[in-house]
PDB file of C-alpha atoms in Angstrom:
ATOM      1  CA  UNK A   1       0.000   0.000   0.000  1.00 86.00           C
ATOM      2  CA  UNK A   2       1.118   3.517  -0.805  1.00 96.00           C
ATOM      3  CA  UNK A   3       0.125   5.900   1.985  1.00 98.00           C
ATOM      4  CA  UNK A   4       0.340   9.696   2.052  1.00 98.00           C
ATOM      5  CA  UNK A   5       0.589  11.165   5.572  1.00 98.00           C
ATOM      6  CA  UNK A   6      -0.156  14.786   6.481  1.00 98.00           C
ATOM      7  CA  UNK A   7      -0.987  16.754   9.599  1.00 98.00           C
ATOM      8  CA  UNK A   8      -2.104  20.105  10.914  1.00 98.00           C
ATOM      9  CA  UNK A   9      -4.034  21.556   7.995  1.00 98.00           C
ATOM     10  CA  UNK A  10      -5.808  23.931  10.421  1.00 98.00           C
ATOM     11  CA  UNK A  11      -8.539  25.046   8.014  1.00 98.00           C
ATOM     12  CA  UNK A  12      -6.271  26.426   5.298  1.00 98.00           C
ATOM     13  CA  UNK A  13      -7.962  26.080   1.908  1.00 98.00           C
ATOM     14  CA  UNK A  14      -4.800  27.512   0.321  1.00 98.00           C
ATOM     15  CA  UNK A  15      -2.629  24.671   1.645  1.00 98.00           C
ATOM     16  CA  UNK A  16      -5.370  22.063   1.287  1.00 98.00           C
ATOM     17  CA  UNK A  17      -5.368  22.757  -2.480  1.00 98.00           C
ATOM     18  CA  UNK A  18      -1.596  22.238  -2.536  1.00 98.00           C
ATOM     19  CA  UNK A  19      -1.889  19.025  -0.523  1.00 98.00           C
ATOM     20  CA  UNK A  20      -4.533  17.692  -2.905  1.00 98.00           C
ATOM     21  CA  UNK A  21      -2.356  18.631  -5.890  1.00 98.00           C
ATOM     22  CA  UNK A  22       0.469  16.639  -4.256  1.00 98.00           C
ATOM     23  CA  UNK A  23      -1.989  13.788  -3.708  1.00 98.00           C
ATOM     24  CA  UNK A  24      -2.837  13.863  -7.416  1.00 98.00           C
ATOM     25  CA  UNK A  25       0.895  13.617  -8.243  1.00 98.00           C
ATOM     26  CA  UNK A  26       1.638  10.903  -5.679  1.00 98.00           C
ATOM     27  CA  UNK A  27      -1.468   8.758  -6.347  1.00 98.00           C
ATOM     28  CA  UNK A  28      -1.556   7.136  -2.878  1.00 98.00           C
ATOM     29  CA  UNK A  29      -4.038   4.425  -1.966  1.00 97.00           C
ATOM     30  CA  UNK A  30      -5.021   6.459   1.110  1.00 98.00           C
ATOM     31  CA  UNK A  31      -4.325   9.827   2.722  1.00 98.00           C
ATOM     32  CA  UNK A  32      -3.806   9.625   6.481  1.00 98.00           C
ATOM     33  CA  UNK A  33      -4.568  12.925   8.227  1.00 98.00           C
ATOM     34  CA  UNK A  34      -3.048  13.160  11.712  1.00 98.00           C
ATOM     35  CA  UNK A  35      -5.539  15.678  13.067  1.00 98.00           C
ATOM     36  CA  UNK A  36      -6.204  19.403  13.350  1.00 98.00           C
ATOM     37  CA  UNK A  37      -8.115  19.547  10.104  1.00 98.00           C
ATOM     38  CA  UNK A  38     -10.485  22.534  10.265  1.00 98.00           C
ATOM     39  CA  UNK A  39      -9.707  24.831  13.204  1.00 95.00           C
ATOM     40  CA  UNK A  40      -6.534  26.880  13.678  1.00 88.00           C
ATOM     41  CA  UNK A  41      -6.599  26.676  17.480  1.00 83.00           C
ATOM     42  CA  UNK A  42      -6.062  29.434  20.042  1.00 84.00           C
ATOM     43  CA  UNK A  43      -2.243  29.178  19.970  1.00 85.00           C
ATOM     44  CA  UNK A  44      -1.816  29.573  16.208  1.00 84.00           C
ATOM     45  CA  UNK A  45      -2.251  32.571  13.977  1.00 87.00           C
ATOM     46  CA  UNK A  46      -4.706  32.139  11.138  1.00 92.00           C
ATOM     47  CA  UNK A  47      -3.004  30.191   8.368  1.00 95.00           C
ATOM     48  CA  UNK A  48      -2.890  31.577   4.855  1.00 96.00           C
ATOM     49  CA  UNK A  49      -6.215  31.041   3.114  1.00 97.00           C
ATOM     50  CA  UNK A  50      -8.095  30.111   6.292  1.00 97.00           C
ATOM     51  CA  UNK A  51     -11.476  28.895   5.017  1.00 98.00           C
ATOM     52  CA  UNK A  52     -12.689  25.763   6.824  1.00 98.00           C
ATOM     53  CA  UNK A  53     -15.881  25.527   4.724  1.00 98.00           C
ATOM     54  CA  UNK A  54     -13.756  25.301   1.569  1.00 98.00           C
ATOM     55  CA  UNK A  55     -11.603  22.604   3.198  1.00 98.00           C
ATOM     56  CA  UNK A  56     -14.773  20.652   4.023  1.00 98.00           C
ATOM     57  CA  UNK A  57     -15.896  20.897   0.389  1.00 98.00           C
ATOM     58  CA  UNK A  58     -12.504  19.667  -0.847  1.00 98.00           C
ATOM     59  CA  UNK A  59     -12.127  16.743   1.579  1.00 98.00           C
ATOM     60  CA  UNK A  60     -15.652  15.309   1.736  1.00 98.00           C
ATOM     61  CA  UNK A  61     -15.599  13.992  -1.865  1.00 98.00           C
ATOM     62  CA  UNK A  62     -12.419  12.040  -0.960  1.00 98.00           C
ATOM     63  CA  UNK A  63     -14.004  10.286   2.036  1.00 98.00           C
ATOM     64  CA  UNK A  64     -13.247   6.751   0.732  1.00 98.00           C
ATOM     65  CA  UNK A  65      -9.544   7.593   0.417  1.00 98.00           C
ATOM     66  CA  UNK A  66      -9.105   9.258   3.848  1.00 98.00           C
ATOM     67  CA  UNK A  67      -7.989   7.852   7.190  1.00 98.00           C
ATOM     68  CA  UNK A  68      -7.969  10.264  10.126  1.00 98.00           C
ATOM     69  CA  UNK A  69      -7.156  10.559  13.792  1.00 98.00           C
ATOM     70  CA  UNK A  70      -8.392  13.281  16.127  1.00 98.00           C
ATOM     71  CA  UNK A  71      -6.260  16.332  16.816  1.00 98.00           C
ATOM     72  CA  UNK A  72      -6.536  18.587  19.840  1.00 97.00           C
ATOM     73  CA  UNK A  73      -8.378  21.156  17.690  1.00 96.00           C
ATOM     74  CA  UNK A  74     -10.867  18.624  16.244  1.00 97.00           C
ATOM     75  CA  UNK A  75     -14.324  18.431  17.860  1.00 96.00           C
ATOM     76  CA  UNK A  76     -17.682  16.758  17.537  1.00 97.00           C
ATOM     77  CA  UNK A  77     -18.895  19.840  15.657  1.00 96.00           C
ATOM     78  CA  UNK A  78     -16.202  19.207  13.038  1.00 97.00           C
ATOM     79  CA  UNK A  79     -17.366  15.608  12.733  1.00 98.00           C
ATOM     80  CA  UNK A  80     -20.900  16.833  12.016  1.00 97.00           C
ATOM     81  CA  UNK A  81     -19.746  18.548   8.797  1.00 98.00           C
ATOM     82  CA  UNK A  82     -17.203  15.962   7.642  1.00 98.00           C
ATOM     83  CA  UNK A  83     -18.337  12.801   5.834  1.00 98.00           C
ATOM     84  CA  UNK A  84     -15.433  10.669   7.121  1.00 98.00           C
ATOM     85  CA  UNK A  85     -14.555   9.694  10.705  1.00 98.00           C
ATOM     86  CA  UNK A  86     -12.078  11.968  12.512  1.00 98.00           C
ATOM     87  CA  UNK A  87     -12.638  11.269  16.207  1.00 97.00           C
ATOM     88  CA  UNK A  88     -10.440   8.192  16.807  1.00 97.00           C
ATOM     89  CA  UNK A  89      -7.514   8.907  19.145  1.00 97.00           C
ATOM     90  CA  UNK A  90      -5.207   6.604  17.202  1.00 98.00           C
ATOM     91  CA  UNK A  91      -4.932   4.111  14.355  1.00 97.00           C
ATOM     92  CA  UNK A  92      -2.689   1.068  14.042  1.00 97.00           C
ATOM     93  CA  UNK A  93      -0.987   0.531  10.693  1.00 95.00           C
ATOM     94  CA  UNK A  94       1.692  -1.862   9.535  1.00 91.00           C
ATOM     95  CA  UNK A  95       4.900  -1.028   7.706  1.00 88.00           C
ATOM     96  CA  UNK A  96       6.644  -4.278   6.869  1.00 82.00           C
ATOM     97  CA  UNK A  97       7.023  -6.141  10.163  1.00 86.00           C
ATOM     98  CA  UNK A  98       6.594  -2.967  12.240  1.00 91.00           C
ATOM     99  CA  UNK A  99       3.461  -1.675  13.890  1.00 95.00           C
ATOM    100  CA  UNK A 100       2.862   2.038  13.358  1.00 97.00           C
ATOM    101  CA  UNK A 101       0.903   3.772  16.128  1.00 98.00           C
ATOM    102  CA  UNK A 102      -0.577   6.823  14.351  1.00 98.00           C
ATOM    103  CA  UNK A 103      -1.985   9.584  16.548  1.00 98.00           C
ATOM    104  CA  UNK A 104      -2.048  13.375  16.715  1.00 98.00           C
ATOM    105  CA  UNK A 105       0.577  13.735  19.435  1.00 98.00           C
ATOM    106  CA  UNK A 106      -1.170  15.729  22.151  1.00 98.00           C
ATOM    107  CA  UNK A 107      -1.929  12.630  24.258  1.00 97.00           C
ATOM    108  CA  UNK A 108       0.599  10.066  23.032  1.00 98.00           C
ATOM    109  CA  UNK A 109       4.127  11.254  22.244  1.00 98.00           C
ATOM    110  CA  UNK A 110       7.727  10.444  23.191  1.00 97.00           C
ATOM    111  CA  UNK A 111       7.224  11.889  26.693  1.00 97.00           C
ATOM    112  CA  UNK A 112       3.999   9.889  27.149  1.00 97.00           C
ATOM    113  CA  UNK A 113       4.254   6.948  24.724  1.00 97.00           C
ATOM    114  CA  UNK A 114       1.567   4.374  24.064  1.00 97.00           C
ATOM    115  CA  UNK A 115       2.406   0.711  24.733  1.00 95.00           C
ATOM    116  CA  UNK A 116       4.928  -0.109  22.014  1.00 96.00           C
ATOM    117  CA  UNK A 117       6.889  -3.279  21.316  1.00 95.00           C
ATOM    118  CA  UNK A 118      10.560  -3.035  20.412  1.00 94.00           C
ATOM    119  CA  UNK A 119      10.883  -1.661  16.897  1.00 94.00           C
ATOM    120  CA  UNK A 120       7.372  -0.164  16.738  1.00 96.00           C
ATOM    121  CA  UNK A 121       6.901   3.293  15.260  1.00 97.00           C
ATOM    122  CA  UNK A 122       5.156   6.256  16.903  1.00 98.00           C
ATOM    123  CA  UNK A 123       3.802   8.520  14.156  1.00 98.00           C
ATOM    124  CA  UNK A 124       2.278  11.849  15.076  1.00 98.00           C
ATOM    125  CA  UNK A 125       1.866  15.497  14.086  1.00 98.00           C
ATOM    126  CA  UNK A 126       0.956  18.239  16.592  1.00 98.00           C
ATOM    127  CA  UNK A 127       4.417  19.823  16.921  1.00 98.00           C
ATOM    128  CA  UNK A 128       4.398  21.147  13.324  1.00 98.00           C
ATOM    129  CA  UNK A 129       8.048  20.037  13.065  1.00 98.00           C
ATOM    130  CA  UNK A 130       9.173  17.065  10.925  1.00 98.00           C
ATOM    131  CA  UNK A 131      10.980  14.356  12.880  1.00 98.00           C
ATOM    132  CA  UNK A 132      12.691  11.009  12.481  1.00 97.00           C
ATOM    133  CA  UNK A 133      14.414   9.933  15.658  1.00 96.00           C
ATOM    134  CA  UNK A 134      14.986   6.918  17.853  1.00 95.00           C
ATOM    135  CA  UNK A 135      13.488   6.703  21.329  1.00 94.00           C
ATOM    136  CA  UNK A 136      12.521   4.068  23.875  1.00 91.00           C
ATOM    137  CA  UNK A 137      13.537   0.467  23.184  1.00 87.00           C
ATOM    138  CA  UNK A 138      14.536   0.657  19.548  1.00 92.00           C
ATOM    139  CA  UNK A 139      11.410   2.603  18.637  1.00 96.00           C
ATOM    140  CA  UNK A 140      11.114   5.367  16.079  1.00 96.00           C
ATOM    141  CA  UNK A 141       9.271   8.655  16.380  1.00 98.00           C
ATOM    142  CA  UNK A 142       8.213  10.058  13.001  1.00 98.00           C
ATOM    143  CA  UNK A 143       6.410  13.322  12.282  1.00 98.00           C
ATOM    144  CA  UNK A 144       5.405  14.657   8.830  1.00 98.00           C
ATOM    145  CA  UNK A 145       5.481  18.290  10.000  1.00 98.00           C
ATOM    146  CA  UNK A 146       2.607  20.623   9.175  1.00 98.00           C
ATOM    147  CA  UNK A 147       0.871  21.262   5.882  1.00 98.00           C
ATOM    148  CA  UNK A 148      -0.310  24.781   6.801  1.00 98.00           C
ATOM    149  CA  UNK A 149       1.642  26.136   9.794  1.00 97.00           C
ATOM    150  CA  UNK A 150       5.160  24.675   9.858  1.00 97.00           C
ATOM    151  CA  UNK A 151       7.397  25.640  12.766  1.00 97.00           C
ATOM    152  CA  UNK A 152      11.147  25.921  13.390  1.00 97.00           C
ATOM    153  CA  UNK A 153      11.795  26.959   9.772  1.00 97.00           C
ATOM    154  CA  UNK A 154      10.526  23.638   8.420  1.00 98.00           C
ATOM    155  CA  UNK A 155       8.788  23.226   5.072  1.00 97.00           C
ATOM    156  CA  UNK A 156       5.065  22.960   4.425  1.00 98.00           C
ATOM    157  CA  UNK A 157       5.276  19.189   4.222  1.00 98.00           C
ATOM    158  CA  UNK A 158       3.905  15.660   4.174  1.00 98.00           C
ATOM    159  CA  UNK A 159       5.263  12.104   4.201  1.00 98.00           C
ATOM    160  CA  UNK A 160       4.920   9.120   1.917  1.00 98.00           C
ATOM    161  CA  UNK A 161       5.015   5.504   3.084  1.00 97.00           C
ATOM    162  CA  UNK A 162       5.707   2.874   0.429  1.00 94.00           C
ATOM    163  CA  UNK A 163       7.094  -0.659   0.496  1.00 90.00           C
ATOM    164  CA  UNK A 164      10.616   0.769   0.553  1.00 88.00           C
ATOM    165  CA  UNK A 165      10.097   3.176   3.452  1.00 94.00           C
ATOM    166  CA  UNK A 166       9.245   6.732   4.406  1.00 97.00           C
ATOM    167  CA  UNK A 167       9.971   9.928   2.459  1.00 98.00           C
ATOM    168  CA  UNK A 168       9.487  13.482   3.760  1.00 98.00           C
ATOM    169  CA  UNK A 169       8.541  15.929   1.031  1.00 98.00           C
ATOM    170  CA  UNK A 170       7.666  19.582   0.700  1.00 98.00           C
ATOM    171  CA  UNK A 171       4.350  20.421  -0.954  1.00 98.00           C
ATOM    172  CA  UNK A 172       6.072  20.745  -4.326  1.00 97.00           C
ATOM    173  CA  UNK A 173       7.164  17.094  -4.037  1.00 96.00           C
ATOM    174  CA  UNK A 174      10.871  17.596  -3.380  1.00 98.00           C
ATOM    175  CA  UNK A 175      12.277  14.928  -1.061  1.00 97.00           C
ATOM    176  CA  UNK A 176      14.318  16.239   1.849  1.00 96.00           C
ATOM    177  CA  UNK A 177      14.672  13.025   3.890  1.00 97.00           C
ATOM    178  CA  UNK A 178      14.091   9.291   3.517  1.00 97.00           C
ATOM    179  CA  UNK A 179      14.092   6.366   5.909  1.00 95.00           C
ATOM    180  CA  UNK A 180      14.291   2.774   4.654  1.00 92.00           C
ATOM    181  CA  UNK A 181      11.952   0.254   6.268  1.00 79.00           C
ATOM    182  CA  UNK A 182      14.608  -2.434   6.516  1.00 69.00           C
ATOM    183  CA  UNK A 183      16.626  -0.305   8.940  1.00 54.00           C
ATOM    184  CA  UNK A 184      15.796  -1.568  12.426  1.00 48.00           C
ATOM    185  CA  UNK A 185      16.664   1.641  14.269  1.00 43.00           C
ATOM    186  CA  UNK A 186      16.995   5.321  13.537  1.00 38.00           C
ATOM    187  CA  UNK A 187      20.702   5.103  14.345  1.00 32.00           C
ATOM    188  CA  UNK A 188      21.174   2.570  11.558  1.00 34.00           C
ATOM    189  CA  UNK A 189      18.900   4.577   9.291  1.00 33.00           C
ATOM    190  CA  UNK A 190      21.587   7.205   8.902  1.00 30.00           C
ATOM    191  CA  UNK A 191      23.316   4.786   6.568  1.00 29.00           C
ATOM    192  CA  UNK A 192      19.996   4.008   4.880  1.00 36.00           C
ATOM    193  CA  UNK A 193      18.815   7.593   4.489  1.00 36.00           C
ATOM    194  CA  UNK A 194      19.200   9.363   1.173  1.00 30.00           C
TER     195      UNK A 194
END
């Protein structure tokens, strides 16, 4: 399966259009949204092109291709206008022999991890900063960054998961980091990264 992973859209129609253009280029089987879809939240400035109703109109027709987890800015009111489920706290996916625990990051994160077996992957957004680092007992923490409000001078970005591994890309599709799935730890992935 080819999976596109994005987070923290925060109601930006401007960046939602760019994400969907990237989706058209990438042709993933599914798009996994790691929360904070419609609302910008009280700690963020309004993102460029803030128009949640336009985001709703763009995402609802894709409901069969979307997987979502709940962000700290996502509410039951948001679920009432979206035609796909967004209120699950986490999803379990599989990348090769590894379990991927996908969540937003405000409840489960490296400081408060979910139950993970050795080698499992914690995938979350929330920080708006891309990440690929080892933690715990041979676990990996991965973060696609933010589509609409990147922080710490990071790109407006997303990730791709394919049979060969993970790739972090900016919205134009340029790869700025990769991580091979056959690398058991992030330390070893340095040799595997392109």
